[in-house]
């Protein structure tokens, strides 16, 4: 599959860019209009986390989709989607630091030490940072083969992301299980692809 | 003006909802233009009523927030689910079965159960184990009144409560998230404490289904999940009941579940809480600020072990 270069860069890429911005607009609008329910700050933190995880999984879906549709152009969308994932994860973290702890660093440090779901979430966002930083063309060139190796960190990061959500949930694990299944499919496809060659 | 004794006060004589609502709205507006202190006075006077010494004078949480942000897994695990789904619950007629170690066991119609009691208003802090809190003007009567009428025997050391179990009325019970029916329990001295309330209403109105209509427990010094909703059975027992959340995860939820900022939970720090409707968090108090009334119940107990 292939679409014209014109359609790709004039329609597909900007549409996807706008689409991925919608959740951020939704929450900004929701806070402004006070339409996020009784506990809007929690809704914002949770919502941004949900979208961080969703867009992270979307990033991981690009290679399998490229293979499925035999559509090499898709790969050129991956950086943007990946950076969007980082965008939502960082906003999620910022929401947590601000609305949950009001930048009380001692409390935050206790939280990281005492709560396993915070620990893994924090590790995930720390590991994600070098991937975002090295996403420029210059860095890709400079790092060469090491770049690919470094960016394989996305696999453990996504597992930590799902684990973070799973451990956060009090009892009803339906949602985290759905994310875990999707992640298993996306990673499984890679294994299958690697060993069936 | 006729001054009434507290026990003569019936439900429709206390501040009705519209007065409340209007007063809150007025005070909000007035505060906005900075005249609350001056013009707010006559309005407050108009709504004058017998105030329970147990009531707090903190700012009330909005009725809308109290009725739309609830944990009631019988109607779904999302906070907004109960308000959407609880309409299937039929609360009239309603029976409460009383059994176990007491002289007056039986199946009681709710109306008969409520006939001899005088419903009063209690404004309590309500602290959820999840780290949020509200200030709720409950309507209700002391649980002790009901217990005395049932004449528990000397063997009755605990009071066990059960929520209605009917997946047709409570669609959330079709999924085994918790081991249905929802059960809770109190030690007899906790149950007899004057703070412990059988709730029948909020803001002068009958309880909405999502808030545990028609009859619920209100134990303000314990985390919210202890305040069991839509009670269908009460049992006096010699042994300590295993409450639903303890059964689901005994490492995280205990029998006592007293609000305690120093006993941490793996998911939420209990040192602070978000008062619904406010931006900044506030410090959580031991026994949710009711230590004066209840701390003696736990004298000599290790609260970290007996969480």
Coordinates of C-alpha atoms in Angstrom, one line a residue:
Chain A
X1 CA 0.0 0.0 0.0
X2 CA 1.1 3.5 -0.8
X3 CA -0.5 6.9 -1.0
X4 CA 0.9 9.8 -2.9
X5 CA 3.6 11.9 -1.3
X6 CA 1.3 14.8 -1.5
X7 CA -1.6 13.1 0.3
X8 CA 0.8 11.8 2.9
X9 CA 2.4 15.0 3.9
X10 CA -0.6 17.3 3.3
X11 CA -3.4 15.2 4.6
X12 CA -2.4 12.1 6.6
X13 CA 0.3 13.6 8.7
X14 CA -1.4 16.8 9.7
X15 CA -4.7 15.0 10.3
X16 CA -2.9 12.6 12.7
X17 CA -1.2 15.5 14.3
X18 CA -4.5 17.2 15.0
X19 CA -6.2 14.0 16.1
X20 CA -3.6 13.3 18.7
X21 CA -3.9 16.8 20.0
X22 CA -7.6 16.4 20.7
X23 CA -7.3 14.7 24.2
X24 CA -5.1 17.6 25.4
X25 CA -7.7 20.1 24.1
X26 CA -10.5 18.1 25.7
X27 CA -8.9 18.3 29.1
X28 CA -7.9 21.9 28.8
X29 CA -11.4 22.8 27.8
X30 CA -12.9 20.6 30.5
X31 CA -10.9 22.4 33.2
X32 CA -11.8 25.7 31.8
X33 CA -15.5 24.8 31.6
X34 CA -15.5 22.8 34.9
X35 CA -17.1 19.9 33.0
X36 CA -14.9 17.1 34.3
X37 CA -17.1 16.1 37.3
X38 CA -16.7 16.4 41.0
X39 CA -12.9 15.7 41.0
X40 CA -11.6 17.4 37.9
X41 CA -7.9 17.3 38.9
X42 CA -8.0 13.6 39.3
X43 CA -9.9 13.3 36.0
X44 CA -7.1 15.3 34.3
X45 CA -4.3 13.2 35.8
X46 CA -6.0 9.9 35.0
X47 CA -7.0 11.0 31.6
X48 CA -3.5 12.2 30.6
X49 CA -2.1 8.9 31.9
X50 CA -4.7 7.0 29.8
X51 CA -3.7 8.9 26.7
X52 CA 0.0 8.5 27.4
X53 CA -0.4 4.7 27.5
X54 CA -2.8 4.6 24.5
X55 CA -0.5 6.7 22.3
X56 CA 2.5 4.6 23.5
X57 CA 0.7 1.5 22.3
X58 CA -0.1 3.3 19.0
X59 CA 3.6 4.0 18.5
X60 CA 4.2 0.3 19.0
X61 CA 1.4 -0.6 16.6
X62 CA 3.1 1.3 13.7
X63 CA 5.6 -1.4 12.7
X64 CA 3.1 -4.3 12.8
X65 CA 0.6 -2.2 10.8
X66 CA 3.3 -1.4 8.3
X67 CA 4.0 -5.1 7.8
X68 CA 0.3 -6.0 7.8
X69 CA -0.6 -3.5 5.0
X70 CA 2.9 -3.6 3.5
X71 CA 2.9 0.2 3.8
X72 CA 6.4 1.6 4.4
X73 CA 5.3 5.2 4.6
X74 CA 3.7 4.5 8.0
X75 CA 7.2 4.4 9.5
X76 CA 7.6 8.1 8.9
X77 CA 4.7 8.8 11.3
X78 CA 6.3 6.9 14.1
X79 CA 8.5 9.8 15.5
X80 CA 5.5 12.1 15.8
X81 CA 3.3 9.5 17.5
X82 CA 6.2 8.6 19.8
X83 CA 6.7 12.2 20.8
X84 CA 3.0 12.6 21.4
X85 CA 3.2 9.6 23.8
X86 CA 6.0 11.4 25.6
X87 CA 4.0 14.7 25.6
X88 CA 1.0 13.0 27.4
X89 CA 3.2 11.1 29.8
X90 CA 5.1 14.2 30.8
X91 CA 1.8 16.1 31.2
X92 CA 0.5 13.2 33.3
X93 CA 3.7 13.3 35.5
X94 CA 3.4 17.1 35.8
X95 CA -0.3 16.8 36.8
X96 CA 0.7 14.3 39.5
X97 CA 3.6 16.4 40.8
X98 CA 1.4 19.5 40.9
X99 CA -2.2 18.5 41.7
X100 CA -1.4 15.4 43.8
X101 CA 1.6 16.8 45.7
X102 CA 1.9 20.5 45.0
X103 CA 5.6 19.9 44.4
X104 CA 6.2 18.7 47.9
X105 CA 9.3 16.8 47.0
X106 CA 9.6 15.0 50.3
X107 CA 6.1 13.6 49.9
X108 CA 6.9 12.7 46.3
X109 CA 10.0 10.9 47.3
X110 CA 8.1 8.9 49.9
X111 CA 5.5 8.1 47.3
X112 CA 8.1 6.8 44.9
X113 CA 9.6 4.6 47.6
X114 CA 6.4 3.4 49.2
X115 CA 4.0 2.8 46.3
X116 CA 5.1 0.2 43.7
X117 CA 2.9 1.7 41.0
X118 CA 4.5 5.1 41.4
X119 CA 7.9 3.5 41.4
X120 CA 7.4 1.8 38.0
X121 CA 5.6 4.8 36.5
X122 CA 8.5 7.0 37.5
X123 CA 11.1 4.5 36.0
X124 CA 9.0 4.4 32.8
X125 CA 9.0 8.1 32.3
X126 CA 12.7 8.4 33.2
X127 CA 13.6 5.7 30.6
X128 CA 11.3 7.4 28.0
X129 CA 13.1 10.7 28.3
X130 CA 16.3 9.7 26.4
X131 CA 14.2 8.3 23.6
X132 CA 12.4 11.6 23.2
X133 CA 15.7 13.5 23.3
X134 CA 17.4 11.3 20.7
X135 CA 14.5 11.5 18.3
X136 CA 16.0 14.2 16.1
X137 CA 17.6 13.4 12.7
X138 CA 20.9 14.6 14.0
X139 CA 20.8 12.3 17.0
X140 CA 19.8 9.3 14.8
X141 CA 22.8 10.0 12.5
X142 CA 25.2 10.5 15.4
X143 CA 24.2 7.4 17.3
X144 CA 24.0 5.1 14.3
X145 CA 23.6 1.5 15.3
X146 CA 23.3 2.4 18.9
X147 CA 20.2 4.4 18.2
X148 CA 18.2 1.3 17.3
X149 CA 19.5 -0.5 20.4
X150 CA 18.6 2.5 22.7
X151 CA 15.1 2.7 21.2
X152 CA 14.4 -0.9 22.0
X153 CA 13.9 0.5 25.5
X154 CA 10.3 1.1 24.3
X155 CA 9.5 -2.5 25.0
X156 CA 10.3 -2.6 28.7
X157 CA 8.9 1.0 29.0
X158 CA 5.5 0.0 27.6
X159 CA 5.4 -3.1 30.0
X160 CA 6.1 -0.8 32.9
X161 CA 3.4 1.6 31.7
X162 CA 0.8 -1.2 31.7
X163 CA 2.1 -2.4 35.1
X164 CA 1.8 1.1 36.5
X165 CA -1.9 1.2 35.5
X166 CA -2.5 -2.4 36.7
X167 CA -1.1 -1.7 40.2
X168 CA -2.8 1.6 40.5
X169 CA -6.3 0.0 40.1
X170 CA -8.0 -0.9 43.3
X171 CA -10.0 -4.0 42.3
X172 CA -11.6 -3.9 38.8
X173 CA -8.6 -4.7 36.5
X174 CA -10.7 -4.9 33.3
X175 CA -9.1 -1.9 31.7
X176 CA -5.4 -2.7 32.5
X177 CA -6.0 -6.2 31.2
X178 CA -7.3 -4.8 27.9
X179 CA -4.0 -2.8 27.6
X180 CA -2.0 -5.8 28.6
X181 CA -3.6 -7.9 25.9
X182 CA -3.0 -5.3 23.2
X183 CA 0.6 -4.9 24.3
X184 CA 1.0 -8.7 24.2
X185 CA -0.3 -8.8 20.7
X186 CA 2.0 -6.0 19.5
X187 CA 5.1 -7.5 21.1
X188 CA 4.0 -11.1 20.1
X189 CA 3.8 -10.0 16.5
X190 CA 7.4 -8.9 16.6
X191 CA 8.6 -12.2 18.0
X192 CA 6.5 -14.1 15.4
X193 CA 7.9 -11.9 12.7
X194 CA 11.5 -12.4 13.9
X195 CA 11.4 -16.1 14.2
X196 CA 9.2 -17.0 11.2
X197 CA 11.7 -15.5 8.8
Chain B
X1 CA -40.8 31.5 67.5
X2 CA -41.6 28.1 68.9
X3 CA -38.5 26.4 70.3
X4 CA -38.6 22.7 69.7
X5 CA -36.8 20.1 71.6
X6 CA -34.3 18.1 69.5
X7 CA -36.2 14.9 69.7
X8 CA -39.4 16.4 68.4
X9 CA -37.8 17.5 65.2
X10 CA -39.1 15.5 62.2
X11 CA -37.5 15.2 58.8
X12 CA -39.6 17.8 57.1
X13 CA -39.2 20.4 59.8
X14 CA -35.4 20.8 59.4
X15 CA -34.1 23.0 56.7
X16 CA -35.5 21.9 53.4
X17 CA -33.4 21.4 50.4
X18 CA -34.4 24.6 48.5
X19 CA -33.5 26.8 51.4
X20 CA -30.1 25.0 51.7
X21 CA -29.5 25.3 48.1
X22 CA -30.5 28.9 47.9
X23 CA -28.4 29.7 50.9
X24 CA -25.3 28.1 49.4
X25 CA -25.9 29.8 46.1
X26 CA -26.4 33.1 47.8
X27 CA -23.3 32.8 49.9
X28 CA -21.3 31.9 46.9
X29 CA -22.5 35.0 45.0
X30 CA -22.2 37.2 48.1
X31 CA -18.7 36.0 48.8
X32 CA -17.8 36.9 45.2
X33 CA -18.7 40.5 45.7
X34 CA -17.5 40.6 49.3
X35 CA -20.7 41.3 51.1
X36 CA -21.2 37.9 52.7
X37 CA -20.7 39.2 56.2
X38 CA -23.3 41.9 55.9
X39 CA -26.1 40.6 53.8
X40 CA -25.6 36.9 54.5
X41 CA -26.9 37.2 58.0
X42 CA -30.7 37.3 57.5
X43 CA -30.5 34.4 55.1
X44 CA -28.7 32.3 57.6
X45 CA -31.2 33.3 60.3
X46 CA -34.1 32.3 58.0
X47 CA -32.7 28.8 57.9
X48 CA -32.0 28.6 61.6
X49 CA -32.5 25.2 63.0
X50 CA -31.4 23.0 65.9
X51 CA -27.8 22.3 65.2
X52 CA -26.4 19.0 66.4
X53 CA -23.4 19.4 68.7
X54 CA -21.8 16.7 66.5
X55 CA -22.1 18.7 63.3
X56 CA -19.2 20.5 61.8
X57 CA -19.5 24.0 60.5
X58 CA -17.2 23.4 57.5
X59 CA -18.3 24.4 54.0
X60 CA -20.7 21.8 52.7
X61 CA -19.9 19.9 49.5
X62 CA -22.2 20.6 46.6
X63 CA -25.3 18.4 46.4
X64 CA -24.4 17.6 42.8
X65 CA -20.9 16.4 43.7
X66 CA -22.2 14.2 46.6
X67 CA -24.8 12.6 44.3
X68 CA -22.6 12.1 41.2
X69 CA -19.2 11.1 42.6
X70 CA -19.8 7.8 44.5
X71 CA -18.3 4.4 45.0
X72 CA -21.1 1.9 44.9
X73 CA -19.8 -1.1 43.0
X74 CA -23.3 -2.7 42.8
X75 CA -23.9 -0.2 40.1
X76 CA -20.5 -0.1 38.4
X77 CA -16.9 0.5 39.4
X78 CA -16.6 4.0 37.9
X79 CA -17.3 7.0 40.2
X80 CA -20.1 8.3 37.8
X81 CA -21.6 4.8 37.2
X82 CA -23.9 4.7 40.3
X83 CA -25.6 8.0 39.5
X84 CA -26.3 6.6 36.0
X85 CA -27.3 3.1 36.9
X86 CA -28.9 3.1 40.3
X87 CA -32.4 4.0 39.1
X88 CA -33.1 0.2 38.8
X89 CA -33.0 -0.1 42.6
X90 CA -36.5 -0.3 44.1
X91 CA -36.4 1.2 47.6
X92 CA -40.1 1.0 48.4
X93 CA -41.3 -1.3 49.9
X94 CA -38.0 -2.1 51.7
X95 CA -37.5 -4.8 54.4
X96 CA -34.6 -5.1 56.8
X97 CA -34.0 -8.5 58.3
X98 CA -32.7 -8.4 61.9
X99 CA -31.3 -11.7 63.2
X100 CA -28.7 -13.2 65.5
X101 CA -28.0 -12.5 69.1
X102 CA -31.0 -10.3 70.0
X103 CA -34.5 -10.6 71.6
X104 CA -36.4 -9.0 68.7
X105 CA -35.3 -10.7 65.5
X106 CA -37.5 -10.5 62.5
X107 CA -38.3 -9.0 59.1
X108 CA -39.0 -5.3 59.6
X109 CA -40.7 -3.1 57.1
X110 CA -38.6 0.1 56.8
X111 CA -41.6 2.3 57.7
X112 CA -42.1 0.5 60.9
X113 CA -38.4 0.6 61.6
X114 CA -38.4 4.4 61.2
X115 CA -41.7 5.2 62.9
X116 CA -40.4 5.6 66.5
X117 CA -37.2 7.4 65.5
X118 CA -36.7 11.2 65.2
X119 CA -34.6 12.0 62.2
X120 CA -32.1 14.8 62.7
X121 CA -29.4 16.5 60.7
X122 CA -25.7 15.7 61.2
X123 CA -23.0 17.5 59.2
X124 CA -20.1 15.2 59.1
X125 CA -16.8 15.0 57.3
X126 CA -16.6 12.0 55.0
X127 CA -13.2 10.6 54.1
X128 CA -12.8 8.0 51.4
X129 CA -9.8 5.6 51.5
X130 CA -8.9 6.8 48.0
X131 CA -7.8 10.2 49.4
X132 CA -10.8 12.4 48.7
X133 CA -13.3 13.8 51.2
X134 CA -16.6 15.7 51.5
X135 CA -18.6 17.5 54.1
X136 CA -22.1 16.0 54.0
X137 CA -25.3 17.2 55.8
X138 CA -26.8 13.8 56.5
X139 CA -30.3 13.1 57.8
X140 CA -30.6 10.2 60.1
X141 CA -30.8 8.8 63.6
X142 CA -28.3 7.2 65.9
X143 CA -27.8 3.5 65.2
X144 CA -27.8 3.0 69.0
X145 CA -31.6 3.8 69.0
X146 CA -32.2 0.9 66.6
X147 CA -29.9 -1.5 68.4
X148 CA -31.6 -0.8 71.8
X149 CA -35.0 -1.6 70.3
X150 CA -33.7 -5.0 69.0
X151 CA -32.4 -5.8 72.6
X152 CA -29.2 -7.5 71.8
X153 CA -28.1 -10.3 74.2
X154 CA -24.9 -10.4 76.1
X155 CA -23.4 -12.5 73.3
X156 CA -23.8 -9.7 70.8
X157 CA -20.3 -8.4 70.4
X158 CA -20.5 -7.2 66.8
X159 CA -23.1 -5.8 64.5
X160 CA -23.0 -7.2 60.9
X161 CA -24.6 -5.4 58.0
X162 CA -25.5 -6.6 54.5
X163 CA -26.4 -4.7 51.4
X164 CA -29.3 -6.0 49.2
X165 CA -28.2 -8.8 46.9
X166 CA -30.2 -8.7 43.7
X167 CA -28.4 -8.6 40.4
X168 CA -31.6 -7.6 38.6
X169 CA -31.8 -4.4 40.7
X170 CA -28.0 -4.0 41.1
X171 CA -26.5 -4.8 37.7
X172 CA -22.9 -4.4 39.0
X173 CA -23.5 -7.7 41.0
X174 CA -23.5 -9.6 37.7
X175 CA -19.7 -9.3 37.8
X176 CA -17.8 -10.8 40.7
X177 CA -15.6 -7.8 41.4
X178 CA -16.5 -8.2 45.1
X179 CA -17.9 -11.2 46.8
X180 CA -21.6 -10.2 46.9
X181 CA -23.5 -9.2 48.9
X182 CA -21.4 -6.4 50.3
X183 CA -21.0 -6.8 54.0
X184 CA -19.7 -4.6 56.8
X185 CA -19.4 -4.7 60.5
X186 CA -18.8 -2.7 63.7
X187 CA -17.8 -3.7 67.1
X188 CA -20.7 -3.1 69.5
X189 CA -19.1 -0.1 71.2
X190 CA -18.5 1.5 67.8
X191 CA -22.0 0.8 66.8
X192 CA -23.4 2.3 70.0
X193 CA -21.2 5.4 69.8
X194 CA -23.5 8.5 69.4
X195 CA -21.7 9.6 66.3
X196 CA -22.7 6.4 64.4
X197 CA -25.7 7.2 62.3
X198 CA -28.3 5.3 60.3
X199 CA -28.5 7.6 57.3
X200 CA -31.8 8.2 55.5
X201 CA -31.2 11.5 53.7
X202 CA -28.8 14.2 52.5
X203 CA -29.5 18.0 52.4
X204 CA -32.9 17.4 53.9
X205 CA -34.0 15.2 51.1
X206 CA -34.4 11.4 51.0
X207 CA -31.2 9.5 50.0
X208 CA -30.8 9.0 46.3
X209 CA -30.3 5.4 45.3
X210 CA -26.6 6.1 44.4
X211 CA -26.0 7.3 47.9
X212 CA -27.4 4.1 49.5
X213 CA -31.1 4.6 49.7
X214 CA -33.2 3.9 51.6
X215 CA -31.0 3.2 54.7
X216 CA -27.3 3.3 55.1
X217 CA -24.7 3.4 57.7
X218 CA -22.6 6.6 58.4
X219 CA -19.5 6.2 60.5
X220 CA -17.6 9.5 60.1
X221 CA -14.3 8.5 61.7
X222 CA -13.8 5.5 59.4
X223 CA -13.0 5.3 55.7
X224 CA -16.1 5.6 53.6
X225 CA -16.3 2.0 52.6
X226 CA -17.3 1.1 56.2
X227 CA -20.5 3.1 55.7
X228 CA -22.4 0.4 54.0
X229 CA -25.3 1.4 51.7
X230 CA -28.8 0.1 51.0
X231 CA -28.9 -2.1 54.1
X232 CA -31.1 -5.2 53.9
X233 CA -29.8 -7.3 56.8
X234 CA -28.5 -6.6 60.3
X235 CA -27.1 -9.4 62.4
X236 CA -25.9 -9.4 66.0
X237 CA -22.9 -11.8 66.3
X238 CA -20.4 -13.0 68.8
X239 CA -17.6 -13.1 66.2
X240 CA -16.0 -10.4 64.2
X241 CA -17.4 -10.2 60.7
X242 CA -15.1 -10.2 57.7
X243 CA -16.1 -7.1 55.7
X244 CA -16.1 -7.2 51.9
X245 CA -12.9 -5.1 51.3
X246 CA -11.0 -7.1 53.8
X247 CA -12.1 -10.2 52.1
X248 CA -11.0 -8.8 48.7
X249 CA -7.6 -7.7 49.9
X250 CA -6.7 -8.2 53.6
X251 CA -3.3 -6.6 53.2
X252 CA -4.8 -3.3 52.2
X253 CA -8.1 -3.1 54.0
X254 CA -8.8 -4.1 57.6
X255 CA -11.8 -4.5 59.9
X256 CA -11.4 -1.2 61.7
X257 CA -10.4 1.1 58.8
X258 CA -10.2 4.1 61.0
X259 CA -9.1 7.3 59.2
X260 CA -5.4 7.5 60.1
X261 CA -2.8 9.7 58.3
X262 CA 0.0 7.6 59.7
X263 CA -1.2 4.3 58.3
X264 CA -0.2 4.3 54.7
X265 CA -1.9 2.5 51.9
X266 CA -0.1 1.0 48.9
X267 CA -2.1 3.1 46.5
X268 CA -2.8 6.3 48.4
X269 CA -0.9 8.4 50.9
X270 CA -3.3 8.9 53.7
X271 CA -1.5 12.0 55.0
X272 CA -3.5 14.4 52.9
X273 CA -6.9 14.5 51.2
X274 CA -8.6 16.4 48.5
X275 CA -11.8 18.0 49.7
X276 CA -14.1 17.8 46.7
X277 CA -14.6 21.2 45.3
X278 CA -11.3 22.6 46.5
X279 CA -8.0 22.9 44.7
X280 CA -5.4 22.4 47.4
X281 CA -5.2 19.3 49.5
X282 CA -5.8 19.4 53.3
X283 CA -4.1 17.4 56.0
X284 CA -6.0 14.3 57.1
X285 CA -6.7 14.1 60.8
X286 CA -6.6 11.0 63.0
X287 CA -10.1 9.5 63.3
X288 CA -11.1 12.1 60.7
X289 CA -11.1 14.7 63.4
X290 CA -13.5 12.8 65.7
X291 CA -10.8 11.6 68.2
X292 CA -12.5 13.4 71.1
X293 CA -15.5 11.1 70.7
X294 CA -13.9 7.9 69.6
X295 CA -10.2 7.7 70.5
X296 CA -11.1 6.0 73.8
X297 CA -12.7 3.1 71.9
X298 CA -9.2 2.1 70.7
X299 CA -7.2 2.8 73.9
X300 CA -4.3 0.4 74.1
X301 CA -4.7 -0.9 70.6
X302 CA -1.9 -0.8 68.0
X303 CA -3.6 1.2 65.3
X304 CA -0.9 0.2 62.8
X305 CA -1.6 -3.4 63.2
X306 CA -5.4 -3.0 63.7
X307 CA -5.8 -0.9 60.6

